[in-house]
Amino acid sequence: MRFYKLNSRIRYVYYTFIFMILYSSLSFSQEKTIQIINQETKQPVKDIFYNYHNESGFSNTIGQISILPKEEGSLFLSHIQFGKVEIDSEDLKMAFEKGFLEVQFITHQLSPVAVYRIHPEPGESNYLDVSTQDKLEHDAGDLVTTIAGISSVRKSAAYGFDPVLRGFKYDQLNLVIDGVQTASAACPNRMDPASSQIPVNMITEVEVLKGPYSLRYGNAFGGTLNFNSSRPEFSEKFTPVGRIGTSYESNGNVFRTEGVAGLRDKSVDFRVFGSYSTGKDYKDGEGVLIPAEFYRLNWGTKIGFKLGEKQRLGILLSNNRAKDVDFPSLPMDLRDDNTWLLNGTHTAYFFNRKITSWNTTMYFTKVNHLMDNYDKIINPRMVDAETDASTLNFGGRTEIRFDFGNNFLYTGVDFRSESSEGERTRKMLMGPMTGNTLYDNVWQDAKIIRSGIFAEYHWGNETLNGAVSGRLDYNEAESDKPDSRFSSVYPDLNSAYLNPSISFGGTKRMTERASIGLWLGRAKRSPSISERYINFFPVGVDPYEMLGNPQLKPETNNQADLVFQFNSPKTNINLDMFVSFLRNYISSEIDPDLSPAMATSPGVRKFTNIDKAFITGFEFVWKQQISANLKHDLSIFYTYGEDQNLNEPLPEIPPLEIKYALKGSFLKNKILPEILIRQTLKQDRIAVSYGETETPAFNVVDFKLTYLPVKKVSFTAGILNVFDVAYYEHLARSVRDVSKRPIYSPGRSFYFTATINFM
């Protein structure tokens, strides 16, 4: 009897063991689907290449892969943006049980760097938890001012904002689309800076690379703003996609709308896009009417082709049109600005090799600009003037990425040609020249050709990572149509420079949550077309006419950043302290021996080099999840600049600024209120010799409420400048009339935004 019971138990254990083996074999004989998720952003990773035993392929648009599980063996993942990762069999088994796999990609990003989402899904947390404006922006220069450390020069109340990053501006900053394409302002006064030519509604993120540390995308003297356009997406079946949004602001009757429509299947992604914005004069906090009329139309298409599993081809065509834009701080208004952008990109992927990818882009940009003074109220009116100018940019870059385990290398070459031409026409209405028409050669048909070679190596492990970046540029400039008066000042109009730049640094993880980074860089920048060839034209802070200098020396930036970071599940703190020692800094000085072309100008400034200048400052960002429904963000940034030759502050340096945002999320993320408080201190460190004046402190409060009835739809209502404060930015120019009153920002304004997104 006992034997029978024992035998029964043995048989029970035996059958159970056999059942488990059969069940395990059956389980592993069936194909399973798991979703690949970026651990940092919590977003699915599409188009990631996988290799598991004899199976390989790409994840779909929602990051899913389907594979046949095995008892042993690793899953290898490879992505053009994130590099290569190996997942061992134990972690893979857990992923099969959960249905998803969170992957921590080692990117070794050059610090300080941040990426900001532009068109997130309704209710989606923005990448790096940084919010952007819900309004539909028509000017990228205004959009980026929401980022800590970025301000803008404002010559108009509504258009053509020129970004300033840590006191670096104009050609000291490298503004590019998709890492390569750029536009040059055709207007001598920069009514149309490169930022104004960017098709914002086709941009998905802005990569902000502060300092001269990442040299892949060009000469990053003071930093790089890389506007990445939407990447092609493919689906197994024919799928329509689209997005539409509209907004209205009461103060200034500002109306904006934008949309994208397209179709995609397994080999083609076709999209057309467009945006339209218009506005009238607005009232400031004192009830004064500010000239702010503008019109902006943008349209274009982006097409992506999937050429097999390992090749992609993308084409972007865009046209930007601005008309009848008020520029009260300038002697003329923008009459018509017409810009064409075209680029084509080919990417090849390589797997199970040291070479991961090879990316090549070619581009073409044409800007036609017309401005005049016909609508200006001038008493007495001595002259009718207009300027018709254009710029042409073309070039390209090719880059190869090599992977060595967790380390990787970018290397390649790039080329850029930019040329400017234009003429100012002056019809004399009074005085001894009445009835005569004069023609001024503004740009002298100037041209700059830049070619470079670059390399950037990223290395690291779980506790220490870093990068070394370098490039060598050859910069050559010439004038094909020199002006006789300009040639009398500078007999030699051609120049050529070889500019080496290098940076290195790293980040050390001190604890699980805290890290410290040190970054050192040295970059040289040759002068721009304007700095070399502008021909008696008022383009500075004051009304003095500016005269270029083709013999300017390249300026050098020796910069260091010390970065402290603390990251926990609910708290993120970042403190970045930087210092720049500048040599041959490009500035200007009044030349009393030169007479201006216009009698209304007080004199002439010549571009010149300053032996020594100094810029330092800090950026502090604190983000905290207070509770399940509340979080707040605090950012403080400050820049200090000094002309060490004159012992005077550098011009156009913004004051210390504090931003605080309190954000809520209620009713399962359907109701999202937000309060934004902005405090800017008085700026009394001014360059008197440049015509700068002190700017008083101000405090502005904004409020908005977003409602998400369903996932793809959002409605936002808000109040800008809730307390109707009268204020103006330090970098806002003054109106060119007898009042010399600065361009004040809008007073209280109510706005409403609605978006539907099926992308």
mmCIF file of C-alpha atoms in Angstrom, residues 474-693:
data_model
loop_
_atom_site.group_PDB
_atom_site.id
_atom_site.type_symbol
_atom_site.label_atom_id
_atom_site.label_comp_id
_atom_site.label_asym_id
_atom_site.label_seq_id
_atom_site.Cartn_x
_atom_site.Cartn_y
_atom_site.Cartn_z
ATOM 1 C CA TYR A 474 38.650 76.681 -44.504
ATOM 2 C CA ASN A 475 36.856 80.027 -44.938
ATOM 3 C CA GLU A 476 37.308 82.153 -48.059
ATOM 4 C CA ALA A 477 35.562 85.470 -48.858
ATOM 5 C CA GLU A 478 35.482 87.748 -51.899
ATOM 6 C CA SER A 479 33.481 90.576 -53.450
ATOM 7 C CA ASP A 480 32.449 90.372 -57.114
ATOM 8 C CA LYS A 481 31.066 93.929 -57.324
ATOM 9 C CA PRO A 482 33.031 96.201 -54.962
ATOM 10 C CA ASP A 483 31.880 99.763 -54.314
ATOM 11 C CA SER A 484 34.440 102.449 -55.161
ATOM 12 C CA ARG A 485 34.060 104.249 -51.839
ATOM 13 C CA PHE A 486 34.403 101.004 -49.903
ATOM 14 C CA SER A 487 37.503 100.082 -51.936
ATOM 15 C CA SER A 488 39.077 103.425 -51.091
ATOM 16 C CA VAL A 489 38.913 102.483 -47.400
ATOM 17 C CA TYR A 490 39.944 98.823 -47.906
ATOM 18 C CA PRO A 491 42.065 98.212 -51.029
ATOM 19 C CA ASP A 492 42.281 94.441 -50.307
ATOM 20 C CA LEU A 493 38.766 92.964 -50.285
ATOM 21 C CA ASN A 494 39.576 89.245 -50.220
ATOM 22 C CA SER A 495 40.480 87.107 -47.221
ATOM 23 C CA ALA A 496 40.953 83.433 -46.366
ATOM 24 C CA TYR A 497 41.368 81.712 -43.000
ATOM 25 C CA LEU A 498 42.008 78.208 -41.679
ATOM 26 C CA ASN A 499 40.037 77.734 -38.454
ATOM 27 C CA PRO A 500 40.726 74.767 -36.157
ATOM 28 C CA SER A 501 38.244 74.021 -33.347
ATOM 29 C CA ILE A 502 38.341 71.345 -30.649
ATOM 30 C CA SER A 503 36.470 70.366 -27.501
ATOM 31 C CA PHE A 504 36.513 67.580 -24.933
ATOM 32 C CA GLY A 505 34.896 66.746 -21.635
ATOM 33 C CA GLY A 506 32.975 64.208 -19.643
ATOM 34 C CA THR A 507 30.365 63.511 -17.006
ATOM 35 C CA LYS A 508 31.066 61.496 -13.864
ATOM 36 C CA ARG A 509 28.217 59.820 -12.006
ATOM 37 C CA MET A 510 28.960 60.378 -8.304
ATOM 38 C CA THR A 511 25.906 58.520 -6.981
ATOM 39 C CA GLU A 512 22.881 56.827 -8.505
ATOM 40 C CA ARG A 513 21.231 60.244 -8.788
ATOM 41 C CA ALA A 514 23.993 62.857 -8.889
ATOM 42 C CA SER A 515 26.617 63.615 -11.532
ATOM 43 C CA ILE A 516 29.152 66.308 -12.385
ATOM 44 C CA GLY A 517 30.475 67.250 -15.813
ATOM 45 C CA LEU A 518 33.304 69.401 -17.105
ATOM 46 C CA TRP A 519 33.519 70.539 -20.724
ATOM 47 C CA LEU A 520 36.273 72.547 -22.404
ATOM 48 C CA GLY A 521 36.202 73.952 -25.928
ATOM 49 C CA ARG A 522 38.043 76.292 -28.263
ATOM 50 C CA ALA A 523 36.439 77.491 -31.482
ATOM 51 C CA LYS A 524 37.434 80.028 -34.151
ATOM 52 C CA ARG A 525 34.909 81.862 -36.314
ATOM 53 C CA SER A 526 35.644 83.900 -39.417
ATOM 54 C CA PRO A 527 33.635 87.131 -39.854
ATOM 55 C CA SER A 528 30.290 87.023 -41.640
ATOM 56 C CA ILE A 529 29.343 88.720 -44.921
ATOM 57 C CA SER A 530 27.803 91.615 -43.009
ATOM 58 C CA GLU A 531 30.883 92.068 -40.821
ATOM 59 C CA ARG A 532 33.129 91.983 -43.876
ATOM 60 C CA TYR A 533 31.170 93.787 -46.586
ATOM 61 C CA ILE A 534 28.179 95.809 -45.338
ATOM 62 C CA ASN A 535 28.435 99.138 -47.160
ATOM 63 C CA PHE A 536 27.335 102.246 -45.183
ATOM 64 C CA PHE A 537 24.088 100.831 -43.831
ATOM 65 C CA PRO A 538 22.549 101.310 -40.305
ATOM 66 C CA VAL A 539 22.375 97.761 -38.925
ATOM 67 C CA GLY A 540 23.425 98.226 -35.289
ATOM 68 C CA VAL A 541 21.768 99.204 -32.016
ATOM 69 C CA ASP A 542 22.149 102.933 -32.751
ATOM 70 C CA PRO A 543 21.422 104.818 -36.030
ATOM 71 C CA TYR A 544 25.100 104.990 -37.055
ATOM 72 C CA GLU A 545 25.816 103.517 -40.472
ATOM 73 C CA MET A 546 27.962 100.392 -40.345
ATOM 74 C CA LEU A 547 30.962 99.741 -42.567
ATOM 75 C CA GLY A 548 32.286 96.225 -42.997
ATOM 76 C CA ASN A 549 35.932 95.254 -42.726
ATOM 77 C CA PRO A 550 37.200 92.473 -45.044
ATOM 78 C CA GLN A 551 40.446 92.305 -43.062
ATOM 79 C CA LEU A 552 38.827 91.393 -39.747
ATOM 80 C CA LYS A 553 40.560 88.567 -37.906
ATOM 81 C CA PRO A 554 38.627 85.457 -36.880
ATOM 82 C CA GLU A 555 37.382 85.639 -33.303
ATOM 83 C CA THR A 556 38.213 82.883 -30.818
ATOM 84 C CA ASN A 557 36.095 81.503 -27.998
ATOM 85 C CA ASN A 558 37.820 79.596 -25.192
ATOM 86 C CA GLN A 559 34.958 78.250 -23.090
ATOM 87 C CA ALA A 560 34.399 75.971 -20.102
ATOM 88 C CA ASP A 561 31.162 74.573 -18.643
ATOM 89 C CA LEU A 562 30.823 72.974 -15.209
ATOM 90 C CA VAL A 563 27.549 71.066 -14.910
ATOM 91 C CA PHE A 564 25.933 69.567 -11.788
ATOM 92 C CA GLN A 565 22.909 67.282 -12.214
ATOM 93 C CA PHE A 566 20.588 65.532 -9.768
ATOM 94 C CA ASN A 567 17.870 63.199 -11.016
ATOM 95 C CA SER A 568 15.364 61.252 -8.964
ATOM 96 C CA PRO A 569 11.921 59.894 -9.841
ATOM 97 C CA LYS A 570 10.303 63.188 -8.762
ATOM 98 C CA THR A 571 13.080 65.793 -8.830
ATOM 99 C CA ASN A 572 15.459 67.007 -11.532
ATOM 100 C CA ILE A 573 18.054 69.713 -10.832
ATOM 101 C CA ASN A 574 20.572 71.095 -13.314
ATOM 102 C CA LEU A 575 23.152 73.802 -12.577
ATOM 103 C CA ASP A 576 25.381 74.907 -15.460
ATOM 104 C CA MET A 577 28.109 77.505 -14.865
ATOM 105 C CA PHE A 578 30.036 78.719 -17.910
ATOM 106 C CA VAL A 579 32.856 81.109 -18.753
ATOM 107 C CA SER A 580 34.165 82.301 -22.130
ATOM 108 C CA PHE A 581 37.474 84.052 -22.773
ATOM 109 C CA LEU A 582 37.153 85.761 -26.140
ATOM 110 C CA ARG A 583 40.033 86.904 -28.311
ATOM 111 C CA ASN A 584 39.748 89.185 -31.382
ATOM 112 C CA TYR A 585 36.067 89.624 -30.487
ATOM 113 C CA ILE A 586 34.277 91.307 -33.402
ATOM 114 C CA SER A 587 32.725 94.655 -32.446
ATOM 115 C CA SER A 588 32.658 98.174 -33.923
ATOM 116 C CA GLU A 589 33.887 101.699 -33.246
ATOM 117 C CA ILE A 590 32.954 105.171 -34.523
ATOM 118 C CA ASP A 591 35.264 106.532 -37.231
ATOM 119 C CA PRO A 592 35.036 110.373 -37.258
ATOM 120 C CA ASP A 593 36.910 110.535 -40.580
ATOM 121 C CA LEU A 594 34.074 108.865 -42.513
ATOM 122 C CA SER A 595 30.862 110.567 -43.643
ATOM 123 C CA PRO A 596 27.564 108.618 -43.785
ATOM 124 C CA ALA A 597 25.663 108.042 -47.015
ATOM 125 C CA MET A 598 22.439 109.392 -45.476
ATOM 126 C CA ALA A 599 22.350 112.888 -43.991
ATOM 127 C CA THR A 600 20.002 111.649 -41.235
ATOM 128 C CA SER A 601 22.699 109.352 -39.818
ATOM 129 C CA PRO A 602 24.957 110.748 -37.040
ATOM 130 C CA GLY A 603 28.084 109.037 -38.401
ATOM 131 C CA VAL A 604 29.804 105.796 -39.366
ATOM 132 C CA ARG A 605 30.889 102.785 -37.334
ATOM 133 C CA LYS A 606 33.559 100.416 -38.639
ATOM 134 C CA PHE A 607 33.702 96.762 -37.677
ATOM 135 C CA THR A 608 36.862 96.006 -35.726
ATOM 136 C CA ASN A 609 38.425 93.393 -33.453
ATOM 137 C CA ILE A 610 38.569 93.738 -29.661
ATOM 138 C CA ASP A 611 41.677 92.107 -28.210
ATOM 139 C CA LYS A 612 39.922 90.679 -25.173
ATOM 140 C CA ALA A 613 36.334 90.173 -24.043
ATOM 141 C CA PHE A 614 34.786 88.070 -21.352
ATOM 142 C CA ILE A 615 31.391 86.333 -20.953
ATOM 143 C CA THR A 616 30.306 84.275 -17.952
ATOM 144 C CA GLY A 617 27.079 83.228 -16.293
ATOM 145 C CA PHE A 618 24.931 80.355 -15.097
ATOM 146 C CA GLU A 619 21.686 78.484 -15.743
ATOM 147 C CA PHE A 620 19.748 76.782 -12.962
ATOM 148 C CA VAL A 621 16.767 74.521 -13.693
ATOM 149 C CA TRP A 622 14.725 72.699 -11.036
ATOM 150 C CA LYS A 623 11.783 70.453 -11.912
ATOM 151 C CA GLN A 624 9.769 68.656 -9.267
ATOM 152 C CA GLN A 625 6.690 66.457 -9.166
ATOM 153 C CA ILE A 626 4.937 67.795 -6.067
ATOM 154 C CA SER A 627 2.108 65.264 -6.102
ATOM 155 C CA ALA A 628 0.255 63.031 -8.506
ATOM 156 C CA ASN A 629 -1.573 66.102 -9.828
ATOM 157 C CA LEU A 630 0.946 68.944 -9.460
ATOM 158 C CA LYS A 631 4.462 69.741 -10.594
ATOM 159 C CA HIS A 632 6.487 72.909 -10.812
ATOM 160 C CA ASP A 633 9.479 74.167 -12.769
ATOM 161 C CA LEU A 634 11.931 76.886 -11.780
ATOM 162 C CA SER A 635 14.641 78.286 -14.059
ATOM 163 C CA ILE A 636 17.114 81.096 -13.447
ATOM 164 C CA PHE A 637 19.691 82.291 -15.953
ATOM 165 C CA TYR A 638 22.174 85.129 -15.986
ATOM 166 C CA THR A 639 24.901 86.344 -18.357
ATOM 167 C CA TYR A 640 27.693 88.845 -17.678
ATOM 168 C CA GLY A 641 29.723 90.307 -20.565
ATOM 169 C CA GLU A 642 32.687 92.671 -20.488
ATOM 170 C CA ASP A 643 34.701 94.508 -23.137
ATOM 171 C CA GLN A 644 38.125 94.319 -21.497
ATOM 172 C CA ASN A 645 39.596 96.925 -23.853
ATOM 173 C CA LEU A 646 37.125 99.661 -22.891
ATOM 174 C CA ASN A 647 36.272 98.257 -19.442
ATOM 175 C CA GLU A 648 32.659 98.503 -20.527
ATOM 176 C CA PRO A 649 29.852 95.916 -20.636
ATOM 177 C CA LEU A 650 29.346 94.117 -23.936
ATOM 178 C CA PRO A 651 26.191 95.265 -25.765
ATOM 179 C CA GLU A 652 22.957 93.298 -26.048
ATOM 180 C CA ILE A 653 23.408 91.132 -22.945
ATOM 181 C CA PRO A 654 20.033 90.239 -21.359
ATOM 182 C CA PRO A 655 19.549 90.700 -17.592
ATOM 183 C CA LEU A 656 18.997 88.006 -14.976
ATOM 184 C CA GLU A 657 15.701 86.230 -15.547
ATOM 185 C CA ILE A 658 13.591 83.940 -13.353
ATOM 186 C CA LYS A 659 10.796 81.722 -14.657
ATOM 187 C CA TYR A 660 8.424 79.709 -12.487
ATOM 188 C CA ALA A 661 5.663 77.418 -13.761
ATOM 189 C CA LEU A 662 3.071 75.565 -11.701
ATOM 190 C CA LYS A 663 1.327 72.830 -13.705
ATOM 191 C CA GLY A 664 -1.626 70.652 -12.825
ATOM 192 C CA SER A 665 -3.182 67.490 -14.217
ATOM 193 C CA PHE A 666 -6.697 66.464 -13.196
ATOM 194 C CA LEU A 667 -9.525 64.138 -14.263
ATOM 195 C CA LYS A 668 -7.163 61.546 -15.727
ATOM 196 C CA ASN A 669 -5.051 64.145 -17.573
ATOM 197 C CA LYS A 670 -8.060 65.755 -19.235
ATOM 198 C CA ILE A 671 -7.790 69.118 -17.444
ATOM 199 C CA LEU A 672 -4.333 70.756 -17.480
ATOM 200 C CA PRO A 673 -4.060 74.195 -15.819
ATOM 201 C CA GLU A 674 -0.772 76.149 -15.790
ATOM 202 C CA ILE A 675 0.471 79.389 -14.252
ATOM 203 C CA LEU A 676 3.705 80.950 -15.544
ATOM 204 C CA ILE A 677 5.465 83.726 -13.638
ATOM 205 C CA ARG A 678 8.362 85.550 -15.273
ATOM 206 C CA GLN A 679 10.570 87.983 -13.366
ATOM 207 C CA THR A 680 13.273 89.961 -15.189
ATOM 208 C CA LEU A 681 15.624 92.179 -13.232
ATOM 209 C CA LYS A 682 16.810 95.658 -14.124
ATOM 210 C CA GLN A 683 19.624 95.778 -16.677
ATOM 211 C CA ASP A 684 21.953 98.647 -15.814
ATOM 212 C CA ARG A 685 25.119 97.031 -17.187
ATOM 213 C CA ILE A 686 24.901 98.709 -20.586
ATOM 214 C CA ALA A 687 27.288 99.653 -23.389
ATOM 215 C CA VAL A 688 26.904 103.446 -23.450
ATOM 216 C CA SER A 689 29.257 103.749 -26.419
ATOM 217 C CA TYR A 690 26.817 101.520 -28.351
ATOM 218 C CA GLY A 691 23.809 103.686 -27.580
ATOM 219 C CA GLU A 692 22.288 101.254 -25.092
ATOM 220 C CA THR A 693 19.985 102.474 -22.324
#
